[in-house]
Short mmCIF file of C-alpha atoms in Angstrom, two decimals:
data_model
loop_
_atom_site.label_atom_id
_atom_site.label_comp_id
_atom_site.label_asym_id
_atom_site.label_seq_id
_atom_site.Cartn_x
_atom_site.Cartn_y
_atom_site.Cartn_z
CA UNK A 1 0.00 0.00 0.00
CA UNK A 2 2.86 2.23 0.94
CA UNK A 3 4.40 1.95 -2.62
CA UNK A 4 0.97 2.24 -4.43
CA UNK A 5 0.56 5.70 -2.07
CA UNK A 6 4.08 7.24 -2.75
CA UNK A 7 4.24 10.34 -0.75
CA UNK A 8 0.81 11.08 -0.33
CA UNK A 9 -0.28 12.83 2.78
CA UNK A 10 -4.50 13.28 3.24
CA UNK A 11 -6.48 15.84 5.30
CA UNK A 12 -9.41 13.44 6.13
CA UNK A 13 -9.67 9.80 5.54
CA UNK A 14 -12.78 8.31 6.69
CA UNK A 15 -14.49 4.86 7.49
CA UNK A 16 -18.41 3.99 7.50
CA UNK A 17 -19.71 1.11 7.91
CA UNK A 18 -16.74 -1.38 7.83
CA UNK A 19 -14.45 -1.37 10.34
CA UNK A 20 -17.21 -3.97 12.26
CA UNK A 21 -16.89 -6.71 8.86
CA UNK A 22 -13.28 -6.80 9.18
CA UNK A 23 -11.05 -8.80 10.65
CA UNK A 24 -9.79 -7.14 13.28
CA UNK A 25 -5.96 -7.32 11.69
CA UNK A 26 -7.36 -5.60 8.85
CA UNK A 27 -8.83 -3.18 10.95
CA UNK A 28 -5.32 -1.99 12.50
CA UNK A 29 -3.73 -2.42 9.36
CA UNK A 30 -5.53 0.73 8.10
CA UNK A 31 -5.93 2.84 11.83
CA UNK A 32 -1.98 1.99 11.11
CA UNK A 33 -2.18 3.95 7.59
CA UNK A 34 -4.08 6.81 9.15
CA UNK A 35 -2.02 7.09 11.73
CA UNK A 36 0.89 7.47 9.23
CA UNK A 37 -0.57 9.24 6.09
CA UNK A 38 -3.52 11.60 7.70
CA UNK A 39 -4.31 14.72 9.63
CA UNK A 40 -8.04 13.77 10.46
CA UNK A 41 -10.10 10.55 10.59
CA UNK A 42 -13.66 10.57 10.77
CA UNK A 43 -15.59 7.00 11.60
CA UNK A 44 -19.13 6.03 11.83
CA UNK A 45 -19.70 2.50 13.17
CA UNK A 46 -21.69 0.11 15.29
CA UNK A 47 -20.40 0.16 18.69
CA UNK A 48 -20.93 -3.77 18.94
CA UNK A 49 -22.82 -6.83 17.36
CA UNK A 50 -26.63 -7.75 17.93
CA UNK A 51 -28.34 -10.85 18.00
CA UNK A 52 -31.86 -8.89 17.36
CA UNK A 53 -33.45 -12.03 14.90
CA UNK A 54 -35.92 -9.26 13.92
CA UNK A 55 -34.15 -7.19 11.78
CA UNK A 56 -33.38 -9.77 8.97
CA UNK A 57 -34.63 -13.34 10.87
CA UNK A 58 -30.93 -14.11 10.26
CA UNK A 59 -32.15 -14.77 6.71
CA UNK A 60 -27.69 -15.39 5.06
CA UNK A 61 -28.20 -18.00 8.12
CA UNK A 62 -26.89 -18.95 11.19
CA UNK A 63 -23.00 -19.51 9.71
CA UNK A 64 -23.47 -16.09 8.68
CA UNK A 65 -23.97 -14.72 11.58
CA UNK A 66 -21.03 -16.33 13.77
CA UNK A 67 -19.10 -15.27 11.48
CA UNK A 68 -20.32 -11.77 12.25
CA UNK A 69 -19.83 -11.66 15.62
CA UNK A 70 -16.41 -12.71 14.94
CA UNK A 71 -15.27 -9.54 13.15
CA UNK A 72 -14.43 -6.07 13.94
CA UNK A 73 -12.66 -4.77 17.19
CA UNK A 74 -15.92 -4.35 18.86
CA UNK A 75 -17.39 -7.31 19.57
CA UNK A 76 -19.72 -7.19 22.43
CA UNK A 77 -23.32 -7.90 22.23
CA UNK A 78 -25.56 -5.37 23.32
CA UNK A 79 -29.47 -4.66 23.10
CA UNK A 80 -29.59 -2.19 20.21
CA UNK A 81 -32.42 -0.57 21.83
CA UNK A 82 -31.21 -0.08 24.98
CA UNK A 83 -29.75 3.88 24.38
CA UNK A 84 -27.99 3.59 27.96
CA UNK A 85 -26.11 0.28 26.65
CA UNK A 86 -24.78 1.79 23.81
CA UNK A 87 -23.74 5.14 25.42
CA UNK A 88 -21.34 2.76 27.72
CA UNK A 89 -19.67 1.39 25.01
CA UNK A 90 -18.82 4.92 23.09
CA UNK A 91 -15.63 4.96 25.32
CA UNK A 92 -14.59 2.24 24.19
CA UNK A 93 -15.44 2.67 20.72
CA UNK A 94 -13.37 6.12 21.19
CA UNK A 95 -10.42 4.31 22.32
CA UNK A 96 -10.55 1.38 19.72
CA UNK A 97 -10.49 3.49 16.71
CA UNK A 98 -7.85 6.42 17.73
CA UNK A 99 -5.00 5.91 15.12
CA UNK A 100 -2.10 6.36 17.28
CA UNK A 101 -1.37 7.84 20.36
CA UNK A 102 -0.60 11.41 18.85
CA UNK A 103 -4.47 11.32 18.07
CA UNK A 104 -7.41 13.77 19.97
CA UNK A 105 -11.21 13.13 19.97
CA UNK A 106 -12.68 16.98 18.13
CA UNK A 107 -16.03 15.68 18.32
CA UNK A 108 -18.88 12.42 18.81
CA UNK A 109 -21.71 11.49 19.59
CA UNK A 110 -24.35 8.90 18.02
CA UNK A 111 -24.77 8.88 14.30
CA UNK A 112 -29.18 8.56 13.45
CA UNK A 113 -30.84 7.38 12.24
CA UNK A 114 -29.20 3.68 13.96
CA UNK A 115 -29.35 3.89 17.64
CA UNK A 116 -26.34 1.41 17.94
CA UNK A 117 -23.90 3.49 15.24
CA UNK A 118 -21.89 6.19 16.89
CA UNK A 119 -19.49 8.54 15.43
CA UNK A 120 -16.08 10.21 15.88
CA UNK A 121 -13.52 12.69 14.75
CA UNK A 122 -10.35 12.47 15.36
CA UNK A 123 -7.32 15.01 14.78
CA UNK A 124 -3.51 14.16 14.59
CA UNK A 125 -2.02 16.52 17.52
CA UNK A 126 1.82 15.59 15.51
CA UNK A 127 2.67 15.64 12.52
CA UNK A 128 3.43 12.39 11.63
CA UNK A 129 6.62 10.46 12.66
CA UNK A 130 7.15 13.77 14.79
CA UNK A 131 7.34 13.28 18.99
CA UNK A 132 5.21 15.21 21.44
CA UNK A 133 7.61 18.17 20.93
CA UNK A 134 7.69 18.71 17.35
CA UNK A 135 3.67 19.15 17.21
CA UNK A 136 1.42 21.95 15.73
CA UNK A 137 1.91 23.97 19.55
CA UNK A 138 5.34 23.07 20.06
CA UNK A 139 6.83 26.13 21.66
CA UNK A 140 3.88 28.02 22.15
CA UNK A 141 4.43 27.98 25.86
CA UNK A 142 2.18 27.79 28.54
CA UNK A 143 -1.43 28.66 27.82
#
C-alpha cells in the first residue's frame, strides 16, 4: 500500500460502515495507515454486534452470523435498543479506533438514524513520525 501511495499525505480519511466486517488485523492495518498518512479521521460505526433475529430473521443464516460476531474490534453484544447500553460502550469505541497515540477526539456522539452506530472525529495533535515536541503547539508555551 505504501508503494501504491508514494508520498501522499490526506487531510481526512474516513471509514463507514466497515471497520465492524473486518477482521480485526485488517482493521489496525488501516488505523496503522491513518495514523501514518492523515491529519483527520472521521468513523461512523456500530459500537458492537446484535443478536436482534428481527431485523433480517438471520435470513444469510446462522453460519453467517457467527461469522459476524467474529469480526471487527468491537465485539460485544448489546441490546440495540437499549440507548444507555450503547452510550457505555462509546468509550470504548473512542479508544478502539484512535490511530495512534498522537491522536485527539474533536467531536462524537451517536450517528441517526441507527441507535447502535456512533461517530467520531479524530485530529492528529503531531505531525506524523514527529514526537510530542515537534507538534502543531510546540513552543507556544504555557497557555
Amino acid at each position: 500500500m505504501d508503494r501504491a501511495l508514494g508520498g501522499s499525505r490526506f487531510e481526512l480519511c474516513l471509514n463507514i460502515d466497515s471497520f465492524a466486517e473486518m477482521p480485526p488485523g485488517t482493521v489496525l492495518n488501516y488505523l496503522d495507515l491513518v495514523d501514518r498518512r492523515c491529519a483527520a479521521l472521521y468513523v461512523n460505526n456500530p459500537v458492537g454486534k446484535y443478536l436482534e433475529k428481527e431485523l433480517d430473521n438471520h435470513a444469510q443464516g446462522e453460519e453467517v452470523v457467527r461469522m459476524a460476531l467474529a469480526t471487527g474490534l468491537l465485539r460485544d453484544v448489546l441490546d440495540i435498543h437499549d440507548s444507555r447500553a450503547v452510550e457505555a460502550l462509546a468509550p470504548k469505541f473512542l479508544s478502539s479506533y484512535r490511530p495512534g497515540p498522537h491522536w485527539e477526539t474533536v467531536a462524537d456522539g451517536g450517528a441517526v438514524p441507527w441507535s447502535y452506530y456512533w461517530q467520531a472525529l479524530y485530529r492528529r495533535s503531531t505531525a506524523p513520525g514527529a514526537g510530542p515536541d515537534e507538534g502543531p503547539d510546540a513552543g507556544a508555551g504555557p497557555a
